[in-house]
Amino acid sequence: GKLSKRFGTPRGGDLYWKGWLISAPSGTAIKAVHHGRVVFSNYLRGFGLLVIIDHGAGYMSLYAHNKELISTTGDWIQSGEIIARTGNTGGIVDTALYFEIREKGIPVNPKTWLSKR
């Protein structure tokens, strides 16, 4: 997809993006950035259908606004495994993936976790 909102850019008022918003066609496969265990796979207000993966050592990745969840809570996930499909749930108009990395609960720039293939 195409990066439409970057980590740290203004979101409105005193709010800033804590992750990336990546525009993509509806139903695009979303792949895990790293292996880990799914600790949440359900609807969460403001995030829509959301998958959270615990990667250990205090790191988690969040994948929000999905239209379909493929992984379920408790699943062990491999890097590159399809975990969900893009949508526009949780209050966004256009289809996109919201991607966030947290280190010990604090959002960090996801740039270091992604690379072009």
mmCIF file with all atom_site columns, C-alpha atoms in Angstrom:
data_model
loop_
_atom_site.group_PDB
_atom_site.id
_atom_site.type_symbol
_atom_site.label_atom_id
_atom_site.label_alt_id
_atom_site.label_comp_id
_atom_site.label_asym_id
_atom_site.label_entity_id
_atom_site.label_seq_id
_atom_site.pdbx_PDB_ins_code
_atom_site.Cartn_x
_atom_site.Cartn_y
_atom_site.Cartn_z
_atom_site.occupancy
_atom_site.B_iso_or_equiv
_atom_site.pdbx_formal_charge
_atom_site.auth_seq_id
_atom_site.auth_comp_id
_atom_site.auth_asym_id
_atom_site.auth_atom_id
_atom_site.pdbx_PDB_model_num
ATOM 1   C CA . GLY A 1 1   ? 0.000   0.000   0.000  1.00 0.00 ? 1   GLY A CA 1
ATOM 2   C CA . LYS A 1 2   ? 0.842   3.676   0.015  1.00 0.00 ? 2   LYS A CA 1
ATOM 3   C CA . LEU A 1 3   ? 1.934   5.435   3.206  1.00 0.00 ? 3   LEU A CA 1
ATOM 4   C CA . SER A 1 4   ? -0.605  8.217   3.835  1.00 0.00 ? 4   SER A CA 1
ATOM 5   C CA . LYS A 1 5   ? 0.149   9.195   7.471  1.00 0.00 ? 5   LYS A CA 1
ATOM 6   C CA . ARG A 1 6   ? 3.549   8.942   9.169  1.00 0.00 ? 6   ARG A CA 1
ATOM 7   C CA . PHE A 1 7   ? 4.544   8.421   12.796 1.00 0.00 ? 7   PHE A CA 1
ATOM 8   C CA . GLY A 1 8   ? 4.796   11.747  14.647 1.00 0.00 ? 8   GLY A CA 1
ATOM 9   C CA . THR A 1 9   ? 2.908   13.893  12.122 1.00 0.00 ? 9   THR A CA 1
ATOM 10  C CA . PRO A 1 10  ? 0.031   16.060  13.391 1.00 0.00 ? 10  PRO A CA 1
ATOM 11  C CA . ARG A 1 11  ? -3.358  14.371  13.523 1.00 0.00 ? 11  ARG A CA 1
ATOM 12  C CA . GLY A 1 12  ? -5.382  17.363  14.711 1.00 0.00 ? 12  GLY A CA 1
ATOM 13  C CA . GLY A 1 13  ? -5.205  19.601  17.743 1.00 0.00 ? 13  GLY A CA 1
ATOM 14  C CA . ASP A 1 14  ? -2.617  18.245  20.159 1.00 0.00 ? 14  ASP A CA 1
ATOM 15  C CA . LEU A 1 15  ? -2.786  14.724  18.697 1.00 0.00 ? 15  LEU A CA 1
ATOM 16  C CA . TYR A 1 16  ? -0.059  13.070  16.657 1.00 0.00 ? 16  TYR A CA 1
ATOM 17  C CA . TRP A 1 17  ? 0.038   9.819   14.681 1.00 0.00 ? 17  TRP A CA 1
ATOM 18  C CA . LYS A 1 18  ? 1.528   7.061   16.851 1.00 0.00 ? 18  LYS A CA 1
ATOM 19  C CA . GLY A 1 19  ? 1.962   4.730   13.901 1.00 0.00 ? 19  GLY A CA 1
ATOM 20  C CA . TRP A 1 20  ? 1.497   4.630   10.141 1.00 0.00 ? 20  TRP A CA 1
ATOM 21  C CA . LEU A 1 21  ? -1.694  4.718   8.105  1.00 0.00 ? 21  LEU A CA 1
ATOM 22  C CA . ILE A 1 22  ? -1.145  2.778   4.896  1.00 0.00 ? 22  ILE A CA 1
ATOM 23  C CA . SER A 1 23  ? -3.751  3.067   2.122  1.00 0.00 ? 23  SER A CA 1
ATOM 24  C CA . ALA A 1 24  ? -4.487  -0.201  0.318  1.00 0.00 ? 24  ALA A CA 1
ATOM 25  C CA . PRO A 1 25  ? -7.352  -1.796  -1.625 1.00 0.00 ? 25  PRO A CA 1
ATOM 26  C CA . SER A 1 26  ? -10.011 -3.534  0.456  1.00 0.00 ? 26  SER A CA 1
ATOM 27  C CA . GLY A 1 27  ? -9.119  -7.137  1.224  1.00 0.00 ? 27  GLY A CA 1
ATOM 28  C CA . THR A 1 28  ? -5.352  -6.735  0.782  1.00 0.00 ? 28  THR A CA 1
ATOM 29  C CA . ALA A 1 29  ? -3.448  -9.352  2.795  1.00 0.00 ? 29  ALA A CA 1
ATOM 30  C CA . ILE A 1 30  ? -1.764  -8.032  5.946  1.00 0.00 ? 30  ILE A CA 1
ATOM 31  C CA . LYS A 1 31  ? 1.372   -9.903  6.992  1.00 0.00 ? 31  LYS A CA 1
ATOM 32  C CA . ALA A 1 32  ? 3.051   -9.999  10.383 1.00 0.00 ? 32  ALA A CA 1
ATOM 33  C CA . VAL A 1 33  ? 6.351   -8.098  10.559 1.00 0.00 ? 33  VAL A CA 1
ATOM 34  C CA . HIS A 1 34  ? 7.897   -10.557 13.010 1.00 0.00 ? 34  HIS A CA 1
ATOM 35  C CA . HIS A 1 35  ? 7.071   -13.827 14.721 1.00 0.00 ? 35  HIS A CA 1
ATOM 36  C CA . GLY A 1 36  ? 5.124   -13.796 17.979 1.00 0.00 ? 36  GLY A CA 1
ATOM 37  C CA . ARG A 1 37  ? 1.850   -14.634 19.666 1.00 0.00 ? 37  ARG A CA 1
ATOM 38  C CA . VAL A 1 38  ? -1.510  -12.979 19.008 1.00 0.00 ? 38  VAL A CA 1
ATOM 39  C CA . VAL A 1 39  ? -2.674  -11.408 22.277 1.00 0.00 ? 39  VAL A CA 1
ATOM 40  C CA . PHE A 1 40  ? -5.737  -9.624  20.844 1.00 0.00 ? 40  PHE A CA 1
ATOM 41  C CA . SER A 1 41  ? -7.868  -10.308 17.765 1.00 0.00 ? 41  SER A CA 1
ATOM 42  C CA . ASN A 1 42  ? -11.232 -8.592  17.967 1.00 0.00 ? 42  ASN A CA 1
ATOM 43  C CA . TYR A 1 43  ? -13.035 -5.260  17.604 1.00 0.00 ? 43  TYR A CA 1
ATOM 44  C CA . LEU A 1 44  ? -11.767 -2.270  19.603 1.00 0.00 ? 44  LEU A CA 1
ATOM 45  C CA . ARG A 1 45  ? -13.436 1.125   19.432 1.00 0.00 ? 45  ARG A CA 1
ATOM 46  C CA . GLY A 1 46  ? -11.390 3.579   17.361 1.00 0.00 ? 46  GLY A CA 1
ATOM 47  C CA . PHE A 1 47  ? -9.268  0.773   15.874 1.00 0.00 ? 47  PHE A CA 1
ATOM 48  C CA . GLY A 1 48  ? -12.002 -1.396  14.359 1.00 0.00 ? 48  GLY A CA 1
ATOM 49  C CA . LEU A 1 49  ? -11.040 -5.010  13.813 1.00 0.00 ? 49  LEU A CA 1
ATOM 50  C CA . LEU A 1 50  ? -7.606  -5.179  15.419 1.00 0.00 ? 50  LEU A CA 1
ATOM 51  C CA . VAL A 1 51  ? -4.794  -7.713  15.736 1.00 0.00 ? 51  VAL A CA 1
ATOM 52  C CA . ILE A 1 52  ? -2.045  -7.254  18.336 1.00 0.00 ? 52  ILE A CA 1
ATOM 53  C CA . ILE A 1 53  ? 1.016   -9.495  18.278 1.00 0.00 ? 53  ILE A CA 1
ATOM 54  C CA . ASP A 1 54  ? 3.406   -9.807  21.235 1.00 0.00 ? 54  ASP A CA 1
ATOM 55  C CA . HIS A 1 55  ? 6.937   -10.310 19.894 1.00 0.00 ? 55  HIS A CA 1
ATOM 56  C CA . GLY A 1 56  ? 8.599   -10.662 23.293 1.00 0.00 ? 56  GLY A CA 1
ATOM 57  C CA . ALA A 1 57  ? 11.227  -8.410  24.907 1.00 0.00 ? 57  ALA A CA 1
ATOM 58  C CA . GLY A 1 58  ? 8.559   -5.734  25.400 1.00 0.00 ? 58  GLY A CA 1
ATOM 59  C CA . TYR A 1 59  ? 7.651   -5.327  21.705 1.00 0.00 ? 59  TYR A CA 1
ATOM 60  C CA . MET A 1 60  ? 4.159   -5.492  20.202 1.00 0.00 ? 60  MET A CA 1
ATOM 61  C CA . SER A 1 61  ? 2.772   -4.734  16.748 1.00 0.00 ? 61  SER A CA 1
ATOM 62  C CA . LEU A 1 62  ? -0.776  -3.494  16.105 1.00 0.00 ? 62  LEU A CA 1
ATOM 63  C CA . TYR A 1 63  ? -2.733  -3.887  12.858 1.00 0.00 ? 63  TYR A CA 1
ATOM 64  C CA . ALA A 1 64  ? -6.035  -1.964  12.802 1.00 0.00 ? 64  ALA A CA 1
ATOM 65  C CA . HIS A 1 65  ? -9.078  -1.115  10.629 1.00 0.00 ? 65  HIS A CA 1
ATOM 66  C CA . ASN A 1 66  ? -9.254  -4.612  9.122  1.00 0.00 ? 66  ASN A CA 1
ATOM 67  C CA . LYS A 1 67  ? -12.314 -6.051  7.414  1.00 0.00 ? 67  LYS A CA 1
ATOM 68  C CA . GLU A 1 68  ? -11.328 -9.643  8.191  1.00 0.00 ? 68  GLU A CA 1
ATOM 69  C CA . LEU A 1 69  ? -9.310  -11.204 11.011 1.00 0.00 ? 69  LEU A CA 1
ATOM 70  C CA . ILE A 1 70  ? -7.537  -14.421 10.033 1.00 0.00 ? 70  ILE A CA 1
ATOM 71  C CA . SER A 1 71  ? -5.537  -14.988 13.205 1.00 0.00 ? 71  SER A CA 1
ATOM 72  C CA . THR A 1 72  ? -7.169  -15.482 16.591 1.00 0.00 ? 72  THR A CA 1
ATOM 73  C CA . THR A 1 73  ? -6.067  -14.750 20.144 1.00 0.00 ? 73  THR A CA 1
ATOM 74  C CA . GLY A 1 74  ? -3.487  -17.313 21.248 1.00 0.00 ? 74  GLY A CA 1
ATOM 75  C CA . ASP A 1 75  ? -2.194  -18.148 17.745 1.00 0.00 ? 75  ASP A CA 1
ATOM 76  C CA . TRP A 1 76  ? 1.567   -18.338 17.210 1.00 0.00 ? 76  TRP A CA 1
ATOM 77  C CA . ILE A 1 77  ? 2.475   -16.325 14.101 1.00 0.00 ? 77  ILE A CA 1
ATOM 78  C CA . GLN A 1 78  ? 5.510   -16.519 11.845 1.00 0.00 ? 78  GLN A CA 1
ATOM 79  C CA . SER A 1 79  ? 7.113   -13.493 10.179 1.00 0.00 ? 79  SER A CA 1
ATOM 80  C CA . GLY A 1 80  ? 5.314   -12.822 6.876  1.00 0.00 ? 80  GLY A CA 1
ATOM 81  C CA . GLU A 1 81  ? 2.239   -14.872 7.789  1.00 0.00 ? 81  GLU A CA 1
ATOM 82  C CA . ILE A 1 82  ? -1.120  -13.402 6.718  1.00 0.00 ? 82  ILE A CA 1
ATOM 83  C CA . ILE A 1 83  ? -3.018  -12.311 9.838  1.00 0.00 ? 83  ILE A CA 1
ATOM 84  C CA . ALA A 1 84  ? -5.835  -10.096 8.477  1.00 0.00 ? 84  ALA A CA 1
ATOM 85  C CA . ARG A 1 85  ? -7.214  -8.267  5.418  1.00 0.00 ? 85  ARG A CA 1
ATOM 86  C CA . THR A 1 86  ? -7.512  -4.485  5.002  1.00 0.00 ? 86  THR A CA 1
ATOM 87  C CA . GLY A 1 87  ? -10.779 -2.685  5.486  1.00 0.00 ? 87  GLY A CA 1
ATOM 88  C CA . ASN A 1 88  ? -12.222 0.514   6.903  1.00 0.00 ? 88  ASN A CA 1
ATOM 89  C CA . THR A 1 89  ? -13.613 -0.488  10.295 1.00 0.00 ? 89  THR A CA 1
ATOM 90  C CA . GLY A 1 90  ? -13.313 1.660   13.399 1.00 0.00 ? 90  GLY A CA 1
ATOM 91  C CA . GLY A 1 91  ? -14.346 5.024   12.029 1.00 0.00 ? 91  GLY A CA 1
ATOM 92  C CA . ILE A 1 92  ? -12.157 5.604   8.985  1.00 0.00 ? 92  ILE A CA 1
ATOM 93  C CA . VAL A 1 93  ? -13.668 6.378   5.581  1.00 0.00 ? 93  VAL A CA 1
ATOM 94  C CA . ASP A 1 94  ? -11.050 5.035   3.176  1.00 0.00 ? 94  ASP A CA 1
ATOM 95  C CA . THR A 1 95  ? -9.629  1.522   3.238  1.00 0.00 ? 95  THR A CA 1
ATOM 96  C CA . ALA A 1 96  ? -6.291  1.423   5.047  1.00 0.00 ? 96  ALA A CA 1
ATOM 97  C CA . LEU A 1 97  ? -4.113  -0.402  7.533  1.00 0.00 ? 97  LEU A CA 1
ATOM 98  C CA . TYR A 1 98  ? -3.083  1.372   10.716 1.00 0.00 ? 98  TYR A CA 1
ATOM 99  C CA . PHE A 1 99  ? 0.253   -0.117  11.796 1.00 0.00 ? 99  PHE A CA 1
ATOM 100 C CA . GLU A 1 100 ? 1.883   0.640   15.134 1.00 0.00 ? 100 GLU A CA 1
ATOM 101 C CA . ILE A 1 101 ? 4.856   -0.720  17.081 1.00 0.00 ? 101 ILE A CA 1
ATOM 102 C CA . ARG A 1 102 ? 5.017   -0.419  20.849 1.00 0.00 ? 102 ARG A CA 1
ATOM 103 C CA . GLU A 1 103 ? 8.103   -0.882  22.994 1.00 0.00 ? 103 GLU A CA 1
ATOM 104 C CA . LYS A 1 104 ? 7.174   -1.499  26.626 1.00 0.00 ? 104 LYS A CA 1
ATOM 105 C CA . GLY A 1 105 ? 3.767   0.032   25.904 1.00 0.00 ? 105 GLY A CA 1
ATOM 106 C CA . ILE A 1 106 ? 5.085   3.204   24.266 1.00 0.00 ? 106 ILE A CA 1
ATOM 107 C CA . PRO A 1 107 ? 4.547   3.783   20.514 1.00 0.00 ? 107 PRO A CA 1
ATOM 108 C CA . VAL A 1 108 ? 7.803   3.979   18.519 1.00 0.00 ? 108 VAL A CA 1
ATOM 109 C CA . ASN A 1 109 ? 8.501   4.749   14.868 1.00 0.00 ? 109 ASN A CA 1
ATOM 110 C CA . PRO A 1 110 ? 7.722   1.572   12.882 1.00 0.00 ? 110 PRO A CA 1
ATOM 111 C CA . LYS A 1 111 ? 10.252  2.474   10.165 1.00 0.00 ? 111 LYS A CA 1
ATOM 112 C CA . THR A 1 112 ? 12.952  0.295   11.705 1.00 0.00 ? 112 THR A CA 1
ATOM 113 C CA . TRP A 1 113 ? 10.635  -2.773  11.525 1.00 0.00 ? 113 TRP A CA 1
ATOM 114 C CA . LEU A 1 114 ? 9.827   -2.475  7.823  1.00 0.00 ? 114 LEU A CA 1
ATOM 115 C CA . SER A 1 115 ? 11.897  -2.840  4.714  1.00 0.00 ? 115 SER A CA 1
ATOM 116 C CA . LYS A 1 116 ? 11.059  -2.975  1.013  1.00 0.00 ? 116 LYS A CA 1
ATOM 117 C CA . ARG A 1 117 ? 11.311  -6.407  -0.575 1.00 0.00 ? 117 ARG A CA 1
#
